PDB file of C-alpha atoms in Angstrom:
ATOM      1  CA  UNK A  43     -12.763   0.152 -21.958  1.00 67.00           C
ATOM      2  CA  UNK A  44     -10.491  -2.548 -21.374  1.00 79.00           C
ATOM      3  CA  UNK A  45     -10.329  -3.175 -17.887  1.00 91.00           C
ATOM      4  CA  UNK A  46      -8.768  -6.049 -14.825  1.00 97.00           C
ATOM      5  CA  UNK A  47     -11.635  -8.539 -14.327  1.00 97.00           C
ATOM      6  CA  UNK A  48     -11.189 -10.033 -10.954  1.00 98.00           C
ATOM      7  CA  UNK A  49     -13.071 -13.247  -9.736  1.00 98.00           C
ATOM      8  CA  UNK A  50     -15.185 -13.768  -7.404  1.00 98.00           C
ATOM      9  CA  UNK A  51     -16.366 -10.222  -6.617  1.00 97.00           C
ATOM     10  CA  UNK A  52     -17.701 -12.014  -3.170  1.00 97.00           C
ATOM     11  CA  UNK A  53     -16.598 -14.638  -1.044  1.00 98.00           C
ATOM     12  CA  UNK A  54     -17.314 -16.163   2.593  1.00 98.00           C
ATOM     13  CA  UNK A  55     -15.636 -18.816   3.708  1.00 98.00           C
ATOM     14  CA  UNK A  56     -14.623 -20.858   7.098  1.00 97.00           C
ATOM     15  CA  UNK A  57     -11.423 -20.302   8.962  1.00 97.00           C
ATOM     16  CA  UNK A  58      -8.851 -22.150   7.537  1.00 97.00           C
ATOM     17  CA  UNK A  59     -10.096 -22.702   4.406  1.00 98.00           C
ATOM     18  CA  UNK A  60      -8.305 -22.206   1.296  1.00 98.00           C
ATOM     19  CA  UNK A  61      -9.546 -19.405  -0.767  1.00 98.00           C
ATOM     20  CA  UNK A  62      -8.231 -18.555  -4.313  1.00 98.00           C
ATOM     21  CA  UNK A  63      -8.632 -15.125  -5.900  1.00 98.00           C
ATOM     22  CA  UNK A  64      -7.951 -14.917  -9.560  1.00 98.00           C
ATOM     23  CA  UNK A  65      -6.820 -11.847 -11.911  1.00 98.00           C
ATOM     24  CA  UNK A  66      -7.069 -10.882 -15.274  1.00 98.00           C
ATOM     25  CA  UNK A  67      -4.707  -8.101 -16.236  1.00 97.00           C
ATOM     26  CA  UNK A  68      -5.278  -5.772 -19.123  1.00 96.00           C
ATOM     27  CA  UNK A  69      -4.197  -7.588 -22.432  1.00 95.00           C
ATOM     28  CA  UNK A  70      -0.953  -6.151 -22.964  1.00 93.00           C
ATOM     29  CA  UNK A  71      -0.121  -4.775 -19.246  1.00 94.00           C
ATOM     30  CA  UNK A  72       3.468  -6.377 -17.661  1.00 90.00           C
ATOM     31  CA  UNK A  73       2.801  -5.119 -14.072  1.00 92.00           C
ATOM     32  CA  UNK A  74       0.407  -6.533 -12.064  1.00 95.00           C
ATOM     33  CA  UNK A  75      -0.286  -5.715  -8.023  1.00 94.00           C
ATOM     34  CA  UNK A  76      -2.237  -7.148  -5.686  1.00 96.00           C
ATOM     35  CA  UNK A  77      -3.461  -4.692  -2.838  1.00 95.00           C
ATOM     36  CA  UNK A  78      -5.744  -5.438  -0.051  1.00 96.00           C
ATOM     37  CA  UNK A  79      -8.219  -2.777   1.136  1.00 96.00           C
ATOM     38  CA  UNK A  80      -9.028  -2.724   5.350  1.00 94.00           C
ATOM     39  CA  UNK A  81     -10.935   0.773   6.877  1.00 89.00           C
ATOM     40  CA  UNK A  82      -8.078  -0.093   9.680  1.00 88.00           C
ATOM     41  CA  UNK A  83      -4.719   0.013   7.609  1.00 87.00           C
ATOM     42  CA  UNK A  84      -6.476   1.252   3.424  1.00 90.00           C
ATOM     43  CA  UNK A  85      -4.544   0.282   0.608  1.00 92.00           C
ATOM     44  CA  UNK A  86      -1.991  -1.862   1.223  1.00 91.00           C
ATOM     45  CA  UNK A  87       0.323  -3.528  -1.230  1.00 91.00           C
ATOM     46  CA  UNK A  88       0.918  -7.174  -0.830  1.00 94.00           C
ATOM     47  CA  UNK A  89       2.663  -8.346  -4.287  1.00 93.00           C
ATOM     48  CA  UNK A  90       3.365  -7.679  -7.203  1.00 90.00           C
ATOM     49  CA  UNK A  91       4.588  -8.562 -10.700  1.00 92.00           C
ATOM     50  CA  UNK A  92       6.203  -7.752 -13.737  1.00 90.00           C
ATOM     51  CA  UNK A  93       6.574  -9.976 -17.481  1.00 91.00           C
ATOM     52  CA  UNK A  94       5.072 -12.749 -14.909  1.00 91.00           C
ATOM     53  CA  UNK A  95       7.924 -12.619 -12.368  1.00 91.00           C
ATOM     54  CA  UNK A  96       7.543 -11.735  -8.811  1.00 88.00           C
ATOM     55  CA  UNK A  97       9.797  -8.637  -7.988  1.00 86.00           C
ATOM     56  CA  UNK A  98       8.552  -8.170  -4.441  1.00 83.00           C
ATOM     57  CA  UNK A  99       5.998 -10.167  -1.936  1.00 85.00           C
ATOM     58  CA  UNK A 100       7.308  -8.196   1.721  1.00 85.00           C
ATOM     59  CA  UNK A 101       3.730  -7.671   2.011  1.00 86.00           C
ATOM     60  CA  UNK A 102       2.075 -10.835   2.629  1.00 90.00           C
ATOM     61  CA  UNK A 103       2.416 -13.445   5.448  1.00 88.00           C
ATOM     62  CA  UNK A 104       4.609 -15.902   3.944  1.00 87.00           C
ATOM     63  CA  UNK A 105       3.135 -19.169   6.048  1.00 93.00           C
ATOM     64  CA  UNK A 106      -0.215 -18.467   4.446  1.00 96.00           C
ATOM     65  CA  UNK A 107      -0.389 -16.130   1.104  1.00 96.00           C
ATOM     66  CA  UNK A 108       0.636 -16.835  -2.415  1.00 96.00           C
ATOM     67  CA  UNK A 109       1.075 -15.195  -5.717  1.00 96.00           C
ATOM     68  CA  UNK A 110       1.312 -16.220  -8.690  1.00 95.00           C
ATOM     69  CA  UNK A 111       1.443 -15.717 -12.436  1.00 95.00           C
ATOM     70  CA  UNK A 112       0.378 -18.723 -14.361  1.00 93.00           C
ATOM     71  CA  UNK A 113       0.182 -17.567 -17.757  1.00 93.00           C
ATOM     72  CA  UNK A 114       0.236 -13.227 -18.897  1.00 93.00           C
ATOM     73  CA  UNK A 115      -3.447 -13.748 -19.103  1.00 95.00           C
ATOM     74  CA  UNK A 116      -3.910 -15.172 -14.840  1.00 97.00           C
ATOM     75  CA  UNK A 117      -2.860 -13.701 -11.663  1.00 97.00           C
ATOM     76  CA  UNK A 118      -3.600 -15.487  -8.901  1.00 97.00           C
ATOM     77  CA  UNK A 119      -3.724 -15.066  -4.791  1.00 97.00           C
ATOM     78  CA  UNK A 120      -4.543 -17.538  -2.112  1.00 97.00           C
ATOM     79  CA  UNK A 121      -4.831 -17.827   1.295  1.00 97.00           C
ATOM     80  CA  UNK A 122      -4.275 -21.432   3.002  1.00 97.00           C
ATOM     81  CA  UNK A 123      -5.501 -22.115   6.052  1.00 97.00           C
ATOM     82  CA  UNK A 124      -7.621 -18.738   6.062  1.00 97.00           C
ATOM     83  CA  UNK A 125      -8.113 -16.790   9.257  1.00 97.00           C
ATOM     84  CA  UNK A 126     -10.710 -14.170  10.294  1.00 97.00           C
ATOM     85  CA  UNK A 127      -8.011 -11.311  10.160  1.00 96.00           C
ATOM     86  CA  UNK A 128      -7.954 -12.105   6.121  1.00 97.00           C
ATOM     87  CA  UNK A 129     -10.878 -10.656   5.674  1.00 97.00           C
ATOM     88  CA  UNK A 130     -10.977  -7.739   3.331  1.00 97.00           C
ATOM     89  CA  UNK A 131     -11.349  -6.447   0.055  1.00 98.00           C
ATOM     90  CA  UNK A 132      -8.793  -7.837  -2.754  1.00 98.00           C
ATOM     91  CA  UNK A 133      -7.557  -5.651  -5.136  1.00 97.00           C
ATOM     92  CA  UNK A 134      -5.919  -6.727  -8.249  1.00 97.00           C
ATOM     93  CA  UNK A 135      -3.926  -3.769 -10.774  1.00 95.00           C
ATOM     94  CA  UNK A 136      -2.449  -4.157 -13.598  1.00 95.00           C
ATOM     95  CA  UNK A 137      -0.298  -1.674 -15.400  1.00 91.00           C
ATOM     96  CA  UNK A 138       1.481  -1.291 -19.136  1.00 89.00           C
ATOM     97  CA  UNK A 139       5.288  -1.208 -17.759  1.00 80.00           C
ATOM     98  CA  UNK A 140       6.541   0.204 -14.234  1.00 71.00           C
ATOM     99  CA  UNK A 141       6.432   4.197 -14.732  1.00 74.00           C
ATOM    100  CA  UNK A 142       2.472   3.973 -15.948  1.00 82.00           C
ATOM    101  CA  UNK A 143      -0.589   4.659 -13.577  1.00 86.00           C
ATOM    102  CA  UNK A 144      -1.983   1.035 -12.448  1.00 89.00           C
ATOM    103  CA  UNK A 145      -5.525  -0.123 -13.612  1.00 93.00           C
ATOM    104  CA  UNK A 146      -8.031  -1.212 -10.684  1.00 95.00           C
ATOM    105  CA  UNK A 147     -10.168  -4.475 -10.768  1.00 97.00           C
ATOM    106  CA  UNK A 148     -13.136  -4.093  -8.882  1.00 96.00           C
ATOM    107  CA  UNK A 149     -11.688  -6.492  -6.011  1.00 97.00           C
ATOM    108  CA  UNK A 150     -12.999  -9.205  -4.508  1.00 98.00           C
ATOM    109  CA  UNK A 151     -14.523  -9.291  -0.846  1.00 98.00           C
ATOM    110  CA  UNK A 152     -13.684 -11.982   1.537  1.00 98.00           C
ATOM    111  CA  UNK A 153     -15.171 -12.382   4.655  1.00 98.00           C
ATOM    112  CA  UNK A 154     -13.311 -15.754   6.404  1.00 98.00           C
ATOM    113  CA  UNK A 155     -15.762 -16.388   9.871  1.00 97.00           C
TER     114      UNK A 155
ATOM    115  CA  UNK B  84       5.560   2.036   2.698  1.00 50.00           C
ATOM    116  CA  UNK B  85       6.119   5.797   2.405  1.00 56.00           C
ATOM    117  CA  UNK B  86       3.801   7.515   3.900  1.00 77.00           C
ATOM    118  CA  UNK B  87       1.088   9.969   1.984  1.00 90.00           C
ATOM    119  CA  UNK B  88      -1.030  12.573   4.200  1.00 94.00           C
ATOM    120  CA  UNK B  89      -3.869  13.438   2.845  1.00 95.00           C
ATOM    121  CA  UNK B  90      -6.582  15.812   4.314  1.00 96.00           C
ATOM    122  CA  UNK B  91      -9.623  16.971   4.542  1.00 96.00           C
ATOM    123  CA  UNK B  92     -10.245  12.735   6.219  1.00 95.00           C
ATOM    124  CA  UNK B  93     -13.648  13.415   4.874  1.00 95.00           C
ATOM    125  CA  UNK B  94     -15.908  16.545   3.797  1.00 94.00           C
ATOM    126  CA  UNK B  95     -19.227  17.588   3.417  1.00 92.00           C
ATOM    127  CA  UNK B  96     -19.994  19.624   0.600  1.00 88.00           C
ATOM    128  CA  UNK B  97     -23.092  21.913  -1.133  1.00 91.00           C
ATOM    129  CA  UNK B  98     -23.544  20.855  -4.520  1.00 91.00           C
ATOM    130  CA  UNK B  99     -21.742  23.472  -6.654  1.00 93.00           C
ATOM    131  CA  UNK B 100     -19.268  23.696  -4.444  1.00 93.00           C
ATOM    132  CA  UNK B 101     -15.410  23.918  -5.451  1.00 94.00           C
ATOM    133  CA  UNK B 102     -13.715  21.701  -3.446  1.00 94.00           C
ATOM    134  CA  UNK B 103     -10.263  20.824  -2.538  1.00 96.00           C
ATOM    135  CA  UNK B 104      -7.912  17.972  -1.157  1.00 97.00           C
ATOM    136  CA  UNK B 105      -4.123  17.531  -1.177  1.00 96.00           C
ATOM    137  CA  UNK B 106      -1.256  14.958  -0.498  1.00 96.00           C
ATOM    138  CA  UNK B 107       1.957  15.899   1.393  1.00 95.00           C
ATOM    139  CA  UNK B 108       4.692  13.263   2.483  1.00 92.00           C
ATOM    140  CA  UNK B 109       8.603  13.855   3.440  1.00 88.00           C
ATOM    141  CA  UNK B 110       9.528  11.905   0.204  1.00 87.00           C
ATOM    142  CA  UNK B 111      10.143  12.816  -3.136  1.00 88.00           C
ATOM    143  CA  UNK B 112       7.819  11.303  -5.708  1.00 89.00           C
ATOM    144  CA  UNK B 113       8.273  10.643  -9.264  1.00 87.00           C
ATOM    145  CA  UNK B 114       4.796  10.244 -10.680  1.00 89.00           C
ATOM    146  CA  UNK B 115       1.283  11.899  -7.851  1.00 92.00           C
ATOM    147  CA  UNK B 116      -1.585  10.196  -8.824  1.00 94.00           C
ATOM    148  CA  UNK B 117      -5.403  10.709  -7.816  1.00 96.00           C
ATOM    149  CA  UNK B 118      -8.011   8.125  -7.581  1.00 96.00           C
ATOM    150  CA  UNK B 119     -11.371   8.364  -7.304  1.00 97.00           C
ATOM    151  CA  UNK B 120     -12.695   4.748  -5.406  1.00 97.00           C
ATOM    152  CA  UNK B 121     -17.134   4.534  -5.556  1.00 95.00           C
ATOM    153  CA  UNK B 122     -18.700   1.997  -3.095  1.00 90.00           C
ATOM    154  CA  UNK B 123     -18.305  -1.818  -4.719  1.00 90.00           C
ATOM    155  CA  UNK B 124     -15.870  -0.874  -6.687  1.00 94.00           C
ATOM    156  CA  UNK B 125     -11.740  -0.385  -7.536  1.00 96.00           C
ATOM    157  CA  UNK B 126      -9.997   2.479  -7.608  1.00 96.00           C
ATOM    158  CA  UNK B 127     -10.280   4.683 -10.651  1.00 95.00           C
ATOM    159  CA  UNK B 128      -7.926   7.170 -12.135  1.00 94.00           C
ATOM    160  CA  UNK B 129      -9.153  10.571 -12.474  1.00 96.00           C
ATOM    161  CA  UNK B 130      -4.978  11.957 -13.114  1.00 96.00           C
ATOM    162  CA  UNK B 131      -1.566  11.546 -13.323  1.00 93.00           C
ATOM    163  CA  UNK B 132       1.092  13.700 -13.044  1.00 93.00           C
ATOM    164  CA  UNK B 133       4.478  13.370 -13.839  1.00 90.00           C
ATOM    165  CA  UNK B 134       6.447  16.831 -14.061  1.00 92.00           C
ATOM    166  CA  UNK B 135       7.451  19.022 -10.867  1.00 93.00           C
ATOM    167  CA  UNK B 136       4.711  21.964 -11.290  1.00 94.00           C
ATOM    168  CA  UNK B 137       2.268  20.296 -13.768  1.00 94.00           C
ATOM    169  CA  UNK B 138      -1.339  21.799 -13.764  1.00 96.00           C
ATOM    170  CA  UNK B 139      -3.500  19.188 -14.752  1.00 96.00           C
ATOM    171  CA  UNK B 140      -7.204  19.091 -15.972  1.00 96.00           C
ATOM    172  CA  UNK B 141      -9.694  16.298 -16.861  1.00 94.00           C
ATOM    173  CA  UNK B 142     -13.125  17.830 -16.988  1.00 96.00           C
ATOM    174  CA  UNK B 143     -14.137  19.902 -13.385  1.00 97.00           C
ATOM    175  CA  UNK B 144     -11.234  18.386 -12.048  1.00 97.00           C
ATOM    176  CA  UNK B 145      -7.532  20.082 -11.826  1.00 97.00           C
ATOM    177  CA  UNK B 146      -4.647  18.727 -10.077  1.00 97.00           C
ATOM    178  CA  UNK B 147      -1.663  20.009  -9.527  1.00 97.00           C
ATOM    179  CA  UNK B 148       2.278  18.183  -9.048  1.00 95.00           C
ATOM    180  CA  UNK B 149       3.698  20.143  -6.210  1.00 95.00           C
ATOM    181  CA  UNK B 150       7.253  22.231  -7.038  1.00 94.00           C
ATOM    182  CA  UNK B 151       9.180  20.374  -4.816  1.00 93.00           C
ATOM    183  CA  UNK B 152       7.652  16.906  -5.587  1.00 92.00           C
ATOM    184  CA  UNK B 153       6.427  16.409  -2.442  1.00 92.00           C
ATOM    185  CA  UNK B 154       2.597  17.537  -2.501  1.00 95.00           C
ATOM    186  CA  UNK B 155      -0.183  17.687  -4.661  1.00 96.00           C
ATOM    187  CA  UNK B 156      -3.703  19.000  -4.444  1.00 97.00           C
ATOM    188  CA  UNK B 157      -6.828  17.848  -6.258  1.00 98.00           C
ATOM    189  CA  UNK B 158      -9.637  20.364  -6.943  1.00 97.00           C
ATOM    190  CA  UNK B 159     -13.172  19.455  -8.349  1.00 96.00           C
ATOM    191  CA  UNK B 160     -15.087  22.560  -9.501  1.00 96.00           C
ATOM    192  CA  UNK B 161     -19.248  23.117  -9.226  1.00 95.00           C
ATOM    193  CA  UNK B 162     -19.492  19.138  -7.385  1.00 93.00           C
ATOM    194  CA  UNK B 163     -22.629  16.940  -8.037  1.00 92.00           C
ATOM    195  CA  UNK B 164     -24.099  14.374  -6.615  1.00 91.00           C
ATOM    196  CA  UNK B 165     -22.310  12.042  -8.625  1.00 92.00           C
ATOM    197  CA  UNK B 166     -18.587  13.104  -7.523  1.00 94.00           C
ATOM    198  CA  UNK B 167     -19.507  11.116  -3.600  1.00 94.00           C
ATOM    199  CA  UNK B 168     -17.035   8.819  -3.054  1.00 95.00           C
ATOM    200  CA  UNK B 169     -13.555   8.498  -1.653  1.00 96.00           C
ATOM    201  CA  UNK B 170     -10.411  10.106  -3.379  1.00 97.00           C
ATOM    202  CA  UNK B 171      -6.979   8.942  -2.557  1.00 96.00           C
ATOM    203  CA  UNK B 172      -3.683  10.011  -3.950  1.00 96.00           C
ATOM    204  CA  UNK B 173      -1.225   8.051  -4.812  1.00 93.00           C
ATOM    205  CA  UNK B 174       2.544   8.312  -5.056  1.00 89.00           C
ATOM    206  CA  UNK B 175       5.171   6.427  -7.143  1.00 84.00           C
ATOM    207  CA  UNK B 176       8.744   6.391  -6.252  1.00 76.00           C
ATOM    208  CA  UNK B 177      11.397   6.741  -9.033  1.00 66.00           C
ATOM    209  CA  UNK B 178      13.279   3.388  -7.820  1.00 62.00           C
ATOM    210  CA  UNK B 179      13.664  -0.112  -9.372  1.00 52.00           C
ATOM    211  CA  UNK B 180      10.826  -1.353  -7.522  1.00 62.00           C
ATOM    212  CA  UNK B 181       7.747   1.742  -8.600  1.00 66.00           C
ATOM    213  CA  UNK B 182       5.813   0.807  -5.515  1.00 75.00           C
ATOM    214  CA  UNK B 183       2.491   2.875  -5.810  1.00 83.00           C
ATOM    215  CA  UNK B 184       1.919   4.157  -1.522  1.00 86.00           C
ATOM    216  CA  UNK B 185      -1.242   5.330  -1.468  1.00 91.00           C
ATOM    217  CA  UNK B 186      -2.918   8.412   1.787  1.00 93.00           C
ATOM    218  CA  UNK B 187      -5.907   7.144   3.431  1.00 93.00           C
ATOM    219  CA  UNK B 188      -8.002   8.638   1.372  1.00 95.00           C
ATOM    220  CA  UNK B 189     -11.119  11.308   1.270  1.00 96.00           C
ATOM    221  CA  UNK B 190     -14.411  10.536   1.885  1.00 95.00           C
ATOM    222  CA  UNK B 191     -16.277  13.270  -0.136  1.00 95.00           C
ATOM    223  CA  UNK B 192     -20.123  13.434   0.414  1.00 92.00           C
ATOM    224  CA  UNK B 193     -22.233  15.941  -1.554  1.00 80.00           C
ATOM    225  CA  UNK B 194     -25.748  17.393   0.415  1.00 77.00           C
ATOM    226  CA  UNK B 195     -28.293  18.113  -2.914  1.00 67.00           C
TER     227      UNK B 195
END
């Protein structure tokens, strides 16, 4: 089965450090979404792309988060500087198009100390 | 985002039992999706519903899209230990952005 691949699976870092999370969407999918999952907030939408163009990143703290798609096979989510409250599991999901169900990766578990 | 109310929040079930969970919203959705998340993994799509009133099965799972497009339920028949996990409903609005809103999840634990 085709899968969304996320790296790293786990990341532990100190407050103030830069964190970069990577996602390889399923080949041929033209929508990519970033979600954050915490116990308190559940699954929150951070940003999403269509055909590599960012459509909405209103869910992200703009001062520290940035999301990009350098090419069709790579999406990145960066946090700089990281803070303890950023600790969460970050999921990338891709879809064939906007009307299609999303397929999720296995997430990056981020811990900021 | 649009609020989806998912219930129950958690459930303990006996192996072999049938279980049901549901999701409601004040908004009308174009698509309802049901996902399952196992520990340490991402949500996996179980069933997608596209038409009001649609009833769809996937093995022991059955889901229905409410007539009003504001609710959906998921049934699991003859539960087994591997049904343990968190089940999420998700709704997709027919707007320009097709954002997917998630319910808070139903945690299912099976007693052997």
